[in-house]
Structures are given as structure tokens and as C-alpha cells.
Short mmCIF file of C-alpha atoms in Angstrom, two decimals:
data_model
loop_
_atom_site.label_atom_id
_atom_site.label_comp_id
_atom_site.label_asym_id
_atom_site.label_seq_id
_atom_site.Cartn_x
_atom_site.Cartn_y
_atom_site.Cartn_z
CA MET A 1 36.55 -2.41 60.22
CA ARG A 2 34.70 0.81 59.57
CA LYS A 3 38.05 2.93 60.80
CA ALA A 4 40.00 0.82 57.97
CA LEU A 5 37.31 1.58 55.10
CA TYR A 6 37.53 5.59 56.24
CA VAL A 7 41.36 5.23 56.50
CA MET A 8 40.82 3.74 53.00
CA VAL A 9 38.53 6.03 51.48
CA LEU A 10 41.44 8.80 52.11
CA TRP A 11 43.75 7.11 51.00
CA ALA A 12 41.93 7.10 47.31
CA ALA A 13 41.84 10.92 47.78
CA GLY A 14 45.50 10.73 48.03
CA ALA A 15 45.47 8.66 45.24
CA GLN A 16 43.66 10.58 42.71
CA ALA A 17 45.80 13.65 43.24
CA GLY A 18 49.08 11.51 42.52
CA GLN A 19 49.91 10.23 46.08
CA CYS A 20 49.86 6.33 46.39
CA PRO A 21 49.48 5.19 50.21
CA VAL A 22 52.56 4.30 51.93
CA THR A 23 50.89 1.49 54.74
CA PRO A 24 47.94 -0.24 52.71
CA ALA A 25 45.56 -1.85 54.79
CA GLN A 26 45.38 -5.04 55.34
CA LEU A 27 43.41 -7.93 53.60
CA PRO A 28 42.83 -10.81 55.24
CA ASP A 29 44.42 -14.81 54.14
CA PHE A 30 42.94 -15.87 50.99
CA ASP A 31 43.67 -18.18 47.79
CA ASN A 32 41.81 -17.11 44.95
CA ALA A 33 39.08 -13.88 44.06
CA ASP A 34 36.14 -13.13 41.43
CA VAL A 35 33.46 -10.48 40.83
CA TYR A 36 30.54 -11.21 42.72
CA SER A 37 28.68 -8.11 42.16
CA ALA A 38 29.21 -4.01 41.72
CA GLU A 39 29.67 -4.27 45.58
CA ALA A 40 31.48 -7.19 46.25
CA PHE A 41 34.40 -9.59 45.44
CA THR A 42 34.12 -13.92 46.45
CA ILE A 43 37.36 -14.77 47.88
CA THR A 44 38.02 -18.67 48.34
CA ALA A 45 40.55 -20.53 50.65
CA ARG A 46 40.69 -24.72 51.31
CA ASN A 47 37.45 -24.52 49.16
CA ALA A 48 35.69 -22.47 51.30
CA GLN A 49 33.53 -19.22 50.51
CA GLY A 50 33.56 -15.87 51.87
CA MET A 51 33.08 -12.46 50.38
CA LEU A 52 34.82 -9.13 50.68
CA SER A 53 33.09 -5.70 49.50
CA HIS A 54 34.82 -3.64 46.80
CA ARG A 55 36.22 -1.24 48.99
CA GLY A 56 38.05 -4.11 50.88
CA GLU A 57 35.78 -4.62 53.69
CA LEU A 58 35.58 -8.10 54.95
CA TRP A 59 32.11 -9.38 54.80
CA LEU A 60 32.70 -13.22 55.50
CA ASP A 61 35.60 -14.80 56.16
CA ALA A 62 36.30 -17.84 53.71
CA ARG A 63 35.20 -21.10 55.89
CA TYR A 64 31.57 -21.10 54.43
CA SER A 65 30.32 -24.06 51.60
CA GLU A 66 28.35 -21.52 50.02
CA VAL A 67 27.80 -17.19 50.20
CA THR A 68 25.08 -15.68 48.55
CA ALA A 69 23.83 -11.68 48.57
CA LEU A 70 20.44 -12.01 49.26
CA GLY A 71 20.63 -7.84 48.64
CA GLU A 72 19.48 -5.32 50.99
CA ASP A 73 22.80 -5.71 52.49
CA VAL A 74 22.10 -9.13 53.66
CA LEU A 75 24.66 -12.51 52.96
CA LEU A 76 23.30 -15.76 53.18
CA ALA A 77 26.49 -18.00 54.23
CA LYS A 78 25.78 -21.92 54.21
CA LYS A 79 27.80 -23.62 56.78
CA ALA A 80 30.14 -26.19 56.21
CA LYS A 81 28.38 -28.61 58.73
CA GLY A 82 24.70 -27.72 57.10
CA GLY A 83 23.12 -24.69 58.54
CA PHE A 84 22.67 -21.35 57.18
CA VAL A 85 23.65 -17.61 58.80
CA LEU A 86 22.69 -13.95 58.01
CA THR A 87 24.83 -11.70 58.04
CA ASP A 88 23.73 -7.87 58.14
CA THR A 89 26.91 -6.15 55.82
CA ARG A 90 25.83 -2.76 57.61
CA THR A 91 26.10 -3.57 61.10
CA GLY A 92 28.46 -6.42 61.19
CA LYS A 93 25.02 -8.70 63.26
CA GLN A 94 24.69 -12.58 62.44
CA ALA A 95 22.20 -14.57 63.29
CA ASP A 96 21.72 -18.47 62.86
CA VAL A 97 18.62 -19.78 60.06
CA PRO A 98 17.42 -23.07 62.09
CA TYR A 99 15.88 -23.69 58.12
CA GLN A 100 16.14 -24.46 55.17
CA VAL A 101 16.14 -21.63 52.69
CA TYR A 102 15.18 -22.74 48.88
CA VAL A 103 14.74 -19.47 47.60
CA PRO A 104 17.89 -17.34 48.36
CA HIS A 105 16.87 -13.57 47.96
CA MET A 106 15.30 -11.15 50.15
CA GLN A 107 11.68 -10.54 48.95
CA ASN A 108 10.08 -7.35 50.40
CA GLY A 109 12.77 -6.99 53.23
CA LEU A 110 11.79 -10.78 53.75
CA LEU A 111 13.36 -14.39 53.15
CA GLN A 112 11.64 -16.97 52.47
CA VAL A 113 11.81 -20.56 54.74
CA SER A 114 10.89 -23.39 55.27
CA ASP A 115 10.86 -27.21 57.85
CA GLY A 116 10.52 -29.42 54.72
CA ASP A 117 6.74 -29.63 55.19
CA LEU A 118 5.62 -25.58 55.69
CA ASN A 119 6.30 -22.52 54.48
CA GLY A 120 6.88 -19.29 55.77
CA PHE A 121 9.06 -15.74 56.10
CA MET A 122 11.84 -14.56 58.26
CA ASP A 123 13.54 -10.81 58.32
CA ARG A 124 16.82 -9.64 57.97
CA THR A 125 17.16 -9.67 62.01
CA GLY A 126 16.55 -13.76 61.72
CA LYS A 127 13.10 -13.15 63.22
CA LEU A 128 10.78 -15.38 62.64
CA VAL A 129 8.01 -13.19 61.18
CA VAL A 130 5.11 -14.90 58.60
CA PRO A 131 4.85 -18.41 60.98
CA LEU A 132 5.31 -21.82 59.03
CA GLN A 133 2.30 -22.17 57.83
CA PHE A 134 1.95 -22.37 54.50
CA SER A 135 2.74 -25.79 51.63
CA SER A 136 3.90 -23.98 49.31
CA ILE A 137 4.75 -20.00 48.41
CA LEU A 138 4.99 -18.22 44.86
CA ARG A 139 7.76 -15.38 45.13
CA PHE A 140 6.31 -11.78 45.93
CA SER A 141 5.62 -9.95 43.16
CA GLU A 142 4.02 -6.07 43.38
CA GLY A 143 3.99 -6.30 46.93
CA LEU A 144 1.96 -9.52 47.39
CA ALA A 145 2.79 -13.76 47.51
CA ALA A 146 0.76 -16.08 46.81
CA VAL A 147 0.51 -19.23 49.01
CA GLN A 148 -1.24 -22.35 49.34
CA GLN A 149 -2.70 -24.11 52.34
CA ASP A 150 -5.31 -27.51 52.17
CA GLY A 151 -4.45 -27.28 48.13
CA LYS A 152 -5.85 -23.51 47.76
CA TRP A 153 -4.08 -20.39 46.80
CA GLY A 154 -4.46 -16.56 48.43
CA TYR A 155 -2.07 -13.51 48.16
CA ILE A 156 -0.64 -12.61 51.60
CA ASN A 157 1.38 -8.88 52.01
CA ALA A 158 4.83 -8.65 53.30
CA GLN A 159 3.36 -8.25 56.67
CA GLY A 160 1.95 -12.01 56.05
CA LYS A 161 -1.32 -10.60 56.68
CA GLN A 162 -4.11 -12.25 54.01
CA VAL A 163 -4.87 -9.72 50.94
CA LEU A 164 -6.76 -12.65 48.96
CA PRO A 165 -8.58 -15.31 50.91
CA VAL A 166 -7.41 -18.94 50.00
CA GLN A 167 -9.82 -19.73 47.68
CA TYR A 168 -8.28 -20.53 43.96
CA ASP A 169 -7.59 -23.81 42.28
CA HIS A 170 -4.17 -21.79 40.57
CA VAL A 171 -2.29 -19.07 40.54
CA TYR A 172 0.28 -16.61 39.28
CA PRO A 173 2.29 -13.37 40.36
CA PHE A 174 0.48 -10.40 40.30
CA TYR A 175 1.95 -8.12 36.94
CA GLU A 176 1.47 -4.22 36.13
CA ALA A 177 -1.81 -5.21 39.19
CA ARG A 178 -3.43 -7.61 37.33
CA SER A 179 -2.96 -11.80 37.57
CA VAL A 180 -4.44 -14.80 36.81
CA VAL A 181 -6.08 -16.91 38.70
CA LYS A 182 -8.18 -20.36 38.11
CA LYS A 183 -11.16 -20.63 40.57
CA ASP A 184 -13.92 -23.29 40.58
CA GLY A 185 -12.17 -24.11 36.95
CA GLN A 186 -12.67 -21.12 35.40
CA TRP A 187 -9.42 -18.99 34.88
CA GLN A 188 -10.13 -15.13 35.74
CA ILE A 189 -8.59 -12.12 35.36
CA ILE A 190 -8.27 -10.43 38.52
CA ASP A 191 -6.81 -7.11 40.13
CA GLN A 192 -5.07 -6.58 43.41
CA GLN A 193 -8.58 -6.14 45.27
CA GLY A 194 -9.64 -9.97 43.65
CA GLN A 195 -12.21 -7.71 41.66
CA THR A 196 -12.98 -9.88 38.37
CA ILE A 197 -11.33 -7.67 34.78
CA ALA A 198 -12.43 -11.23 32.62
CA THR A 199 -13.23 -14.68 32.57
CA LEU A 200 -11.32 -16.36 29.92
CA PRO A 201 -12.91 -19.48 28.43
CA TYR A 202 -9.81 -20.90 27.88
CA ALA A 203 -8.59 -24.46 29.15
CA GLY A 204 -5.20 -23.31 29.92
CA VAL A 205 -3.78 -19.72 30.64
CA SER A 206 0.07 -18.12 31.44
CA TYR A 207 1.35 -15.80 33.55
CA LEU A 208 -0.13 -12.20 32.46
CA LYS A 209 3.53 -10.82 31.91
CA GLY A 210 4.39 -7.49 29.99
CA GLY A 211 0.55 -7.03 29.71
CA TYR A 212 0.11 -10.52 27.23
CA ALA A 213 -0.28 -13.91 28.27
CA ALA A 214 -0.29 -17.01 26.44
CA VAL A 215 -3.78 -19.18 26.20
CA PHE A 216 -4.89 -22.65 24.63
CA ASN A 217 -7.16 -24.90 24.14
CA GLY A 218 -7.19 -28.67 23.82
CA ASP A 219 -4.36 -30.73 25.73
CA PRO A 220 -0.82 -29.85 26.05
CA LEU A 221 0.14 -33.59 26.15
CA ALA A 222 -2.03 -35.34 24.19
CA GLU A 223 -0.38 -37.30 21.94
CA ASP A 224 -3.21 -37.18 18.80
CA GLU A 225 -2.73 -34.37 16.85
CA ALA A 226 -6.17 -33.42 17.10
CA GLN A 227 -6.80 -33.55 20.61
CA SER A 228 -3.43 -31.30 20.96
CA ALA A 229 -3.28 -27.95 22.29
CA ARG A 230 -3.69 -24.88 20.14
CA TRP A 231 -2.64 -21.55 21.69
CA GLY A 232 -2.94 -17.86 21.24
CA VAL A 233 -2.55 -14.69 23.32
CA ILE A 234 -4.47 -12.04 25.35
CA ASP A 235 -4.03 -8.75 26.64
CA ARG A 236 -4.37 -7.47 30.24
CA ASP A 237 -8.49 -7.51 30.00
CA GLY A 238 -8.80 -10.71 27.80
CA ARG A 239 -8.99 -9.12 24.85
CA GLU A 240 -8.21 -12.17 21.99
CA VAL A 241 -4.74 -10.81 20.11
CA LEU A 242 -4.04 -14.05 18.71
CA PRO A 243 -6.89 -16.58 17.91
CA PRO A 244 -6.15 -20.08 19.81
CA ARG A 245 -4.66 -22.04 16.94
CA TYR A 246 -1.08 -22.08 16.57
CA GLU A 247 1.42 -25.33 17.90
CA GLU A 248 3.13 -22.36 20.09
CA VAL A 249 3.64 -18.95 20.90
CA GLY A 250 6.14 -16.76 21.90
CA PHE A 251 9.58 -17.02 24.06
CA SER A 252 8.65 -19.43 26.21
CA GLY A 253 12.17 -21.83 25.32
CA TYR A 254 14.77 -19.01 26.10
CA TYR A 255 13.14 -17.70 28.91
CA PHE A 256 12.79 -21.10 30.43
CA ALA A 257 16.43 -21.53 30.15
CA GLN A 258 17.24 -18.20 31.39
CA GLY A 259 14.91 -19.16 34.50
CA GLU A 260 12.93 -16.38 34.16
CA ASP A 261 8.94 -16.02 34.12
CA THR A 262 8.02 -16.01 30.55
CA PRO A 263 6.60 -12.62 28.67
CA VAL A 264 4.85 -13.59 25.41
CA ALA A 265 5.45 -10.71 23.92
CA SER A 266 8.56 -8.79 23.07
CA GLU A 267 8.79 -5.30 21.75
CA GLY A 268 5.66 -5.71 19.95
CA MET A 269 6.21 -9.03 18.38
CA ILE A 270 4.58 -12.34 19.48
CA ALA A 271 6.72 -15.66 18.06
CA VAL A 272 3.92 -18.27 16.70
CA LYS A 273 4.82 -21.62 15.29
CA GLU A 274 2.92 -23.37 12.53
CA ASN A 275 3.12 -26.31 10.69
CA GLY A 276 6.10 -26.79 12.78
CA LEU A 277 8.28 -24.01 11.91
CA TRP A 278 8.51 -20.28 13.51
CA GLY A 279 7.93 -16.73 12.52
CA PHE A 280 6.42 -13.72 14.46
CA ALA A 281 3.10 -11.49 14.69
CA ASN A 282 3.05 -7.83 16.15
CA VAL A 283 0.41 -7.17 18.98
CA ALA A 284 -2.07 -6.44 17.24
CA GLY A 285 -2.29 -9.99 15.31
CA LYS A 286 -0.30 -9.47 11.77
CA VAL A 287 2.12 -11.62 11.09
CA ILE A 288 4.96 -9.99 10.13
CA VAL A 289 7.02 -12.93 9.35
CA PRO A 290 5.29 -16.14 7.95
CA PRO A 291 6.16 -19.63 9.73
CA ARG A 292 9.53 -20.59 7.41
CA TYR A 293 11.94 -20.54 10.06
CA ALA A 294 12.85 -23.99 12.18
CA GLY A 295 13.75 -22.54 15.48
CA ALA A 296 12.78 -19.08 16.21
CA ALA A 297 11.78 -18.59 19.90
CA TYR A 298 14.38 -15.86 20.69
CA PRO A 299 13.20 -12.31 21.70
CA PHE A 300 13.48 -8.89 19.95
CA VAL A 301 15.77 -6.71 21.23
CA GLN A 302 16.19 -3.38 19.83
CA GLY A 303 14.62 -4.06 16.86
CA LEU A 304 15.94 -6.75 16.11
CA ALA A 305 15.44 -11.36 17.07
CA VAL A 306 17.37 -14.44 16.24
CA VAL A 307 15.80 -16.86 13.39
CA GLU A 308 17.25 -20.69 13.23
CA ASP A 309 17.10 -23.30 10.41
CA ASN A 310 16.35 -26.37 10.99
CA GLU A 311 20.34 -26.63 10.78
CA GLY A 312 20.46 -24.84 14.02
CA MET A 313 22.57 -22.43 11.79
CA LYS A 314 21.47 -18.47 12.96
CA GLY A 315 20.42 -15.45 11.33
CA LEU A 316 18.63 -12.41 12.37
CA VAL A 317 15.30 -10.90 11.50
CA ASN A 318 13.86 -7.44 12.14
CA GLN A 319 10.17 -5.75 12.82
CA SER A 320 9.62 -5.66 9.26
CA GLY A 321 10.01 -8.73 8.71
CA GLU A 322 13.27 -8.09 6.26
CA GLU A 323 15.49 -10.76 7.06
CA LEU A 324 18.97 -9.04 7.24
CA VAL A 325 21.21 -11.70 7.85
CA PRO A 326 20.05 -15.55 6.10
CA PRO A 327 20.76 -18.28 9.03
CA THR A 328 24.11 -19.49 8.05
CA PHE A 329 25.99 -18.89 11.45
CA ALA A 330 26.72 -21.67 13.94
CA GLN A 331 26.58 -18.29 16.94
CA ILE A 332 25.29 -14.87 17.88
CA TYR A 333 26.04 -13.19 20.31
CA THR A 334 27.42 -9.65 21.75
CA GLU A 335 30.02 -7.86 24.41
CA ASP A 336 27.51 -10.21 27.28
CA GLN A 337 28.51 -13.10 25.35
CA GLN A 338 24.32 -13.54 24.65
CA THR A 339 22.56 -15.20 22.09
CA ILE A 340 20.89 -11.83 21.58
CA PRO A 341 21.57 -9.28 19.42
CA ASP A 342 21.50 -6.02 22.19
CA SER A 343 24.29 -3.92 21.10
CA GLY A 344 25.82 -2.27 18.13
CA LEU A 345 28.48 -5.27 17.39
CA ILE A 346 26.92 -8.31 17.02
CA VAL A 347 29.58 -11.34 16.43
CA LEU A 348 28.17 -13.73 13.74
CA SER A 349 30.94 -16.93 14.23
CA ASP A 350 31.42 -20.61 12.28
CA SER A 351 29.58 -19.87 8.49
CA LYS A 352 28.69 -22.54 7.02
CA ILE A 353 29.16 -20.61 3.17
CA GLU A 354 33.12 -21.62 2.57
CA GLY A 355 35.23 -18.76 3.52
CA GLY A 356 32.26 -16.84 5.64
CA GLY A 357 34.37 -17.48 8.94
CA ASN A 358 33.93 -15.19 11.33
CA GLN A 359 31.86 -11.50 11.04
CA VAL A 360 30.14 -8.81 12.74
CA TRP A 361 27.12 -7.45 12.33
CA VAL A 362 27.52 -3.76 12.73
CA ARG A 363 23.96 -2.29 13.81
CA GLU A 364 24.29 1.26 13.07
CA LYS A 365 24.95 0.85 9.72
CA ALA A 366 22.83 -2.37 9.02
CA LYS A 367 25.84 -4.20 7.45
CA MET A 368 29.03 -6.10 7.83
CA MET A 369 32.62 -5.27 8.72
CA ALA A 370 34.42 -6.12 5.50
CA SER A 371 36.83 -8.51 7.83
CA VAL A 372 37.14 -12.10 8.16
CA TYR A 373 38.82 -13.15 11.63
CA THR A 374 39.51 -16.78 12.26
CA ASN A 375 38.31 -16.09 15.69
CA VAL A 376 36.36 -12.51 16.75
CA LEU A 377 34.72 -11.83 20.24
CA PRO A 378 32.62 -8.45 21.59
CA VAL A 379 34.41 -7.35 24.48
CA GLY A 380 32.76 -3.99 24.91
CA LYS A 381 30.37 -1.46 23.33
CA GLY A 382 31.79 -0.88 19.76
CA LEU A 383 34.68 -3.32 20.14
CA LEU A 384 36.32 -6.66 19.73
CA ALA A 385 38.53 -8.78 20.82
CA VAL A 386 40.02 -10.24 17.35
CA GLU A 387 43.06 -12.95 16.68
CA ALA A 388 43.35 -12.49 12.83
CA LYS A 389 45.11 -15.91 12.66
CA GLU A 390 44.95 -18.86 15.37
CA GLY A 391 47.47 -18.86 17.86
CA HIS A 392 48.71 -15.16 16.70
CA GLY A 393 47.12 -13.71 19.71
CA TRP A 394 44.77 -11.15 20.54
CA THR A 395 44.00 -7.60 19.54
CA LEU A 396 41.73 -5.09 20.44
CA TYR A 397 39.47 -3.42 17.20
CA SER A 398 36.65 -0.93 17.00
CA SER A 399 33.58 -1.09 15.16
CA GLU A 400 35.46 0.93 11.93
CA GLY A 401 38.10 -2.01 11.79
CA THR A 402 40.52 0.15 13.31
CA GLU A 403 43.57 -1.88 15.63
CA LEU A 404 43.43 -0.15 18.64
CA THR A 405 46.14 -2.30 20.27
CA PRO A 406 49.79 -2.12 18.82
CA VAL A 407 50.96 -5.39 20.63
CA SER A 408 49.04 -9.24 20.83
CA TYR A 409 47.80 -10.28 24.02
CA GLN A 410 47.34 -13.74 24.89
CA TRP A 411 43.64 -12.76 25.97
CA ILE A 412 41.36 -9.63 26.24
CA ASN A 413 38.69 -9.79 28.63
CA THR A 414 35.54 -7.79 28.96
CA PHE A 415 35.49 -4.09 29.12
CA ALA A 416 34.47 -3.50 32.84
CA GLN A 417 34.55 0.17 34.15
CA GLY A 418 36.64 1.60 30.86
CA LEU A 419 38.89 -1.61 31.33
CA ALA A 420 39.91 -4.59 30.43
CA ALA A 421 42.24 -6.90 32.01
CA ALA A 422 44.81 -8.12 29.45
CA GLN A 423 47.47 -11.10 29.66
CA ARG A 424 50.41 -11.49 27.67
CA ASP A 425 53.44 -13.55 28.94
CA GLU A 426 50.91 -15.39 31.69
CA LYS A 427 51.26 -11.95 32.94
CA TRP A 428 47.83 -9.43 33.37
CA GLY A 429 47.39 -5.75 33.37
CA TYR A 430 44.99 -3.49 31.97
CA ILE A 431 44.36 -1.73 29.03
CA ASP A 432 41.73 1.17 28.02
CA GLU A 433 39.19 1.40 25.60
CA THR A 434 41.63 3.50 22.83
CA GLY A 435 44.11 0.23 22.99
CA LYS A 436 46.33 2.03 26.12
CA GLU A 437 48.08 0.04 28.15
CA VAL A 438 47.32 1.53 31.46
CA LEU A 439 48.55 -0.44 34.37
CA ALA A 440 51.60 -2.72 33.33
CA ILE A 441 51.48 -6.46 32.41
CA GLN A 442 52.51 -7.58 36.33
CA TYR A 443 49.92 -9.57 37.77
CA GLU A 444 49.49 -13.05 38.34
CA ALA A 445 45.78 -13.00 38.60
CA VAL A 446 43.16 -10.03 38.84
CA THR A 447 39.88 -9.05 38.31
CA PRO A 448 37.62 -6.99 36.57
CA PHE A 449 37.50 -3.62 38.25
CA GLN A 450 33.81 -3.00 39.92
CA GLY A 451 33.57 1.38 40.58
CA ASP A 452 37.18 1.95 40.94
CA ARG A 453 38.55 -1.32 42.21
CA ALA A 454 39.56 -4.44 41.63
CA LEU A 455 41.91 -7.22 43.42
CA VAL A 456 45.29 -8.09 41.75
CA LYS A 457 47.55 -10.92 42.34
CA LYS A 458 51.10 -10.14 42.85
CA ASP A 459 54.23 -12.02 44.04
CA GLY A 460 52.05 -13.96 45.86
CA ARG A 461 49.65 -11.88 47.60
CA TRP A 462 46.08 -10.59 46.60
CA GLN A 463 46.26 -6.65 46.55
CA LEU A 464 43.44 -4.24 46.41
CA ILE A 465 44.10 -1.85 43.64
CA ASP A 466 42.32 1.44 42.18
CA ARG A 467 42.34 2.65 38.42
CA ALA A 468 45.89 4.25 39.42
CA GLY A 469 47.44 0.88 40.63
CA CYS A 470 47.88 2.07 43.75
CA VAL A 471 48.17 -0.87 46.54
CA LEU A 472 45.14 0.34 48.68
CA ALA A 473 45.05 -3.21 50.95
CA THR A 474 47.22 -6.04 50.60
CA GLN A 475 47.49 -9.58 52.63
CA PRO A 476 50.85 -9.81 54.82
#
């Protein structure tokens, strides 16, 4: 396998000099492929999965029900009949995992495993290095993992050594060398030596992430308004930033949907809810945007945040409290298809204003582009795929409103590594960021480029190609 990889590297060098390999290497049998990460492609055959490196190395045959890259050059494959296999992609060595895996990623070089009741950790070779002894484990953070025994919590390091004793009623992961714990009914902020930084006089406290934590008094589950929780914010030293007077604080709704922990502040701003409406305060405790939006629990990104009215229509505000775009659009998103503005071009779609259609907000100019399109999608930094009229095909536009492609396509994918797959007449090719068709429309299926490699299907066979279109490996 390593010899094949070496030969392919030499072929790549030849391709850069304008010469394509005469005899491509051989790819394994699979039916479909997709990008898994910057280093790998997922391959499927007969509803089973495998994995191929972006340079054409076969890491796993397509015979598993699921394959996950754990990081640190380790793959976890779920067998069709149950059980797991660990594969070290550097050596090709495999090890059976005779346990359940609930957290499919490596943490400090360790994989959390369970027998259904107790939990421990296994290393990349399949050796059980921390015995199954904990009823629950929180993931590693800053080298420490919270573990539970007999109803109490403590912390261990990556060697399984107990760093802080099992004595806490409630714990969170460490962030920036601080954590929030509850001991003997009292919330505290502690450091990694277990020293108390601050004692907290609240009924409840959230994660201390990004330097701030949400706190509350009252009962979050109470139906009686007079007894319901009121929320505020503290900093990493326990100082009160916002008193517990709000119905909600922070961006918990957004981050919960993303499966992430909850940072309370975003770019120095905190979402606050009062009388059923959202606004924003800064971390100095000053209200910048008085609560007036039905929904505003989106984080600030590069100085902008999405806000919503009572119909779910979206707009944009900045950190000064200015409403740059009124909440009149059904969706706001960027080239990564997120509803958070994090790039130069922000698409505002499906305006409720008659004739508003789909528009584009250009961040650098803080204004709308003049044109109104039937459909528009951000596909790269400063680049848009535009359908001027329904069913008339997609073309590539710049943020200046300049049409870059001389022909229209059935579809234009998001750019990756400077190239985007484009479809015409049911076939695929690739265009660059100037709109030039650099690889001809000839493939039945394609993946985005990863580095200088992509998988394409031509004449029923999958091929690994480089940016020049040279075939480096192919199915027989």
C-alpha cells in the first residue's frame, strides 16, 4: 500500500510538469464516494461503508455498517453484525473493540468505551488503559475528564490518575483552567488544583465557557411566573455581569441545536430575553439592543447577528445596536449554508415585501446589491451562484454583480480548494473562481477537491484525479 502511495506522489510531480501517468494505480471496488474530511473519502458498496485516503490509499474496505475517523490517524468501524474495529491508518494494524462506544472520537489519545453499565478508556491499539469503573464520564477538556462514582464526581487525567477527588454533586468540563462545580449544595468556581476561586450565591450555574457563565435564581421548571427562574451572567472570577432578572440569557437555543456547549457571550455580546422579547447587552452589563425581537438567540459573528420577528422573518443587527437589515427575510445564510453571517456575502432569501425576492448583503460595503434574483446561493468568498429566472440555469457572479460564467449550468456546488463542481446536461466538470471551465464537463459523478485530489466517475468507473485532470488511480 505504501509503495502504491509513493508511486502516486511521483505521478503527481509528473502531472505538475504537464505529464500524466501512463498506467494509473488501481482503486478498489465501490459504488459511490463522497468527501469525509480533508484527508479522506467515504466509499460505499452494497450499502456498506469504507474509507479511502485523499491520496488513494485504501484505509478500510467497504464492508462496515459505519466508519468514523476518530482523529489522530485512527478509524472506528462498526461491524455489520455488531462490535467495532479500531484501525491505525499509519500502520494498518487493527484491533477489536469488545465494548460499546458512545462517544466516537479520541480524547487525549483515548477512546471512551462501556460495557453498558460502567465506562473506561481504551488507547489507539485497543488496550484498556483506564478500567471500566465509572458510572458516567464527561469528555476530556484541557487534559481532564469528569468521572462519576457512587453518585459523586471528580476529575482524572489522560493516564487515568485521579486529579481531583470524587466529592462533587455536579460538575462541568474545564474551560480556560476554570470549572463550575457544586459541593454540599453550594456552587463554586474552581481551578485545576481544586482551589475555590469564588463561591456563587445562585440556585444554578451553567458552563463557564469563553469567560462567562449563565446563572439563575428560582425554578426553571416552575409553571408559576412568580417562582420561575430569572437569569443573569457572571464572569470567570464570579463577578456579576448581569443580575438574574431576565427570562433567558445567552445563545443556548442555537448551540444546543449544533450539539455544542453553550458560550454565554459572543464577541462581547449577550442575548437577553425580557417580557418575551430578545435584545442584546454587552459584557460590561450595558443593554445595547433593547428587547424588541421575538427571536434573537443567534451569536454575533464578525460584528453581525441575526434577529427574528414574531413571524420568524430574519434581519441583521450590529454591535452598536443598528438594525442594518429589517427582519423581512425567511432565511439569511452564507457560503457554508449557515444562518450566521460569517463572510463577505450574506444571502437574504424570500422577502415578505412584495418584489423583494432574494437579495445579497455585501458586508464590506454595508449595503445591498442592486439586483434581485429568483434564486441565489453563496458558493465561495465573494462568489454567488445565481438563477436569474426559474428553470433558466445557474451562473457564477461576483460580489460586484458581474457575471463570470459565459454559459449556465444545472447546478454549481460550493467552491473547495478554489474549484467548484458544475453540472450541465447531466454531466459534471469543474470551474475556477474566475468562472473558467478548467476540467471539462464529462463525469457522471464527482466529489469536491480535497487538497489537489478529487474522485470522479467516468464511463462507470471511479477515478482519482488531480487538478490538471490527470488520472492517478482508477477502478478496473
